[in-house]
Amino acid sequence: DSGVTQTPKHLITATGQRVTLRCSPRSGDLSVYWYQQSLDQGLQFLIQYYNGEERAKGNILERFSAQQFPDLHSELNLSSLELGDSALYFCASSVDPQAGGELFFGEGSRLTVL
Amino acid sequence: AQKVTQAQTEISVVEKEDVTLDCVYETRDTTYYLFWYKQPPSGELVFLIRRNSFDEQNEISGRYSWNFQKSTSSFNFTITASQVVDSAVYFCALSYKAAGNKLTFGGGTRVLVKP
């Protein structure tokens, strides 16, 4: 158990819909990262937050947005969903983004868009 | 740009055989970190090891060992006497300070250990 909690574990929805994925980082971790794992793109970095502020952005679509709340949990919002958005979405956390430490990953949220 | 290449997409071995997973990385930074993660069939990503760019000492942990060579930009991973439970996808990853610690992953190597 990494200590990172993601909900929901599985989600099935239709094209055009909007979903929200939630992540609670490990206790004490200030930094949260979102990754997308799809068959054709592998593990892709989406976005990083540190103590409520956006720190780095990767290949995140404009239809996607995220935020980190004062209690440090984070949400990833995916809107106008397309079939290609079907993937496993991981959240990870770390203590200090400058320290080069390992990221601890949640179990992922598997999104299926029909 | 930072890049991690795992040339082997899939390796199949029989139990008790050794298996070595290759990882080659590219980065212009002098301070960087290398990682290996395991993704078993259940799907979670499990941290295995972290190495910083200034520490080329090889490491052994049980049946796992890692060989870091800056001269060839490689960070290879060997599983000795493989077991069925080692069947998983293994990812090599790179991070560097300037990027706020985000990981750049290789494409992964699927290891299948047959009994």
mmCIF file of C-alpha atoms in Angstrom, chain A residues 31-82:
data_model
loop_
_atom_site.group_PDB
_atom_site.id
_atom_site.type_symbol
_atom_site.label_atom_id
_atom_site.label_comp_id
_atom_site.label_asym_id
_atom_site.label_seq_id
_atom_site.Cartn_x
_atom_site.Cartn_y
_atom_site.Cartn_z
ATOM 1 C CA SER A 31 3.346 17.410 -4.358
ATOM 2 C CA VAL A 32 0.827 15.600 -6.538
ATOM 3 C CA TYR A 33 1.359 14.346 -10.075
ATOM 4 C CA TRP A 34 -1.133 13.014 -12.608
ATOM 5 C CA TYR A 35 -0.184 10.482 -15.268
ATOM 6 C CA GLN A 36 -2.133 8.840 -18.058
ATOM 7 C CA GLN A 37 -1.345 5.301 -19.155
ATOM 8 C CA SER A 38 -2.776 4.211 -22.475
ATOM 9 C CA LEU A 39 -1.793 1.326 -24.707
ATOM 10 C CA ASP A 40 -0.482 3.488 -27.516
ATOM 11 C CA GLN A 41 1.078 6.349 -25.517
ATOM 12 C CA GLY A 42 2.532 4.586 -22.517
ATOM 13 C CA LEU A 43 2.883 6.507 -19.258
ATOM 14 C CA GLN A 44 2.476 10.199 -19.969
ATOM 15 C CA PHE A 45 2.905 12.998 -17.464
ATOM 16 C CA LEU A 46 -0.096 15.296 -17.358
ATOM 17 C CA ILE A 47 0.365 17.850 -14.593
ATOM 18 C CA GLN A 48 1.988 18.475 -11.227
ATOM 19 C CA TYR A 49 0.859 20.503 -8.234
ATOM 20 C CA TYR A 50 2.860 21.540 -5.232
ATOM 21 C CA ASN A 51 1.104 22.814 -2.129
ATOM 22 C CA GLY A 52 -1.890 24.001 -4.115
ATOM 23 C CA GLU A 53 -0.058 25.596 -7.013
ATOM 24 C CA GLU A 54 0.557 24.258 -10.477
ATOM 25 C CA ARG A 55 4.238 23.389 -10.808
ATOM 26 C CA ALA A 56 4.627 21.683 -14.164
ATOM 27 C CA LYS A 57 2.495 20.834 -17.119
ATOM 28 C CA GLY A 58 2.941 17.998 -19.555
ATOM 29 C CA ASN A 59 0.847 16.639 -22.368
ATOM 30 C CA ILE A 60 -2.464 17.607 -20.853
ATOM 31 C CA LEU A 61 -5.317 18.328 -23.219
ATOM 32 C CA GLU A 62 -7.275 21.562 -22.932
ATOM 33 C CA ARG A 63 -10.360 19.458 -22.173
ATOM 34 C CA PHE A 64 -8.619 18.288 -19.009
ATOM 35 C CA SER A 65 -8.017 20.366 -15.916
ATOM 36 C CA ALA A 66 -6.804 19.723 -12.420
ATOM 37 C CA GLN A 67 -6.449 21.397 -9.076
ATOM 38 C CA GLN A 68 -5.025 20.766 -5.659
ATOM 39 C CA PHE A 69 -7.078 21.827 -2.677
ATOM 40 C CA PRO A 70 -5.937 23.268 0.669
ATOM 41 C CA ASP A 71 -6.171 19.827 2.271
ATOM 42 C CA LEU A 72 -3.744 18.693 -0.495
ATOM 43 C CA HIS A 73 -6.094 16.313 -2.210
ATOM 44 C CA SER A 74 -6.287 16.743 -5.955
ATOM 45 C CA GLU A 75 -8.900 16.311 -8.632
ATOM 46 C CA LEU A 76 -8.472 15.709 -12.336
ATOM 47 C CA ASN A 77 -11.424 16.816 -14.437
ATOM 48 C CA LEU A 78 -11.898 15.311 -17.882
ATOM 49 C CA SER A 79 -14.567 16.831 -20.088
ATOM 50 C CA SER A 80 -16.025 16.304 -23.557
ATOM 51 C CA LEU A 81 -14.726 12.788 -23.332
ATOM 52 C CA GLU A 82 -13.625 10.927 -26.434
#
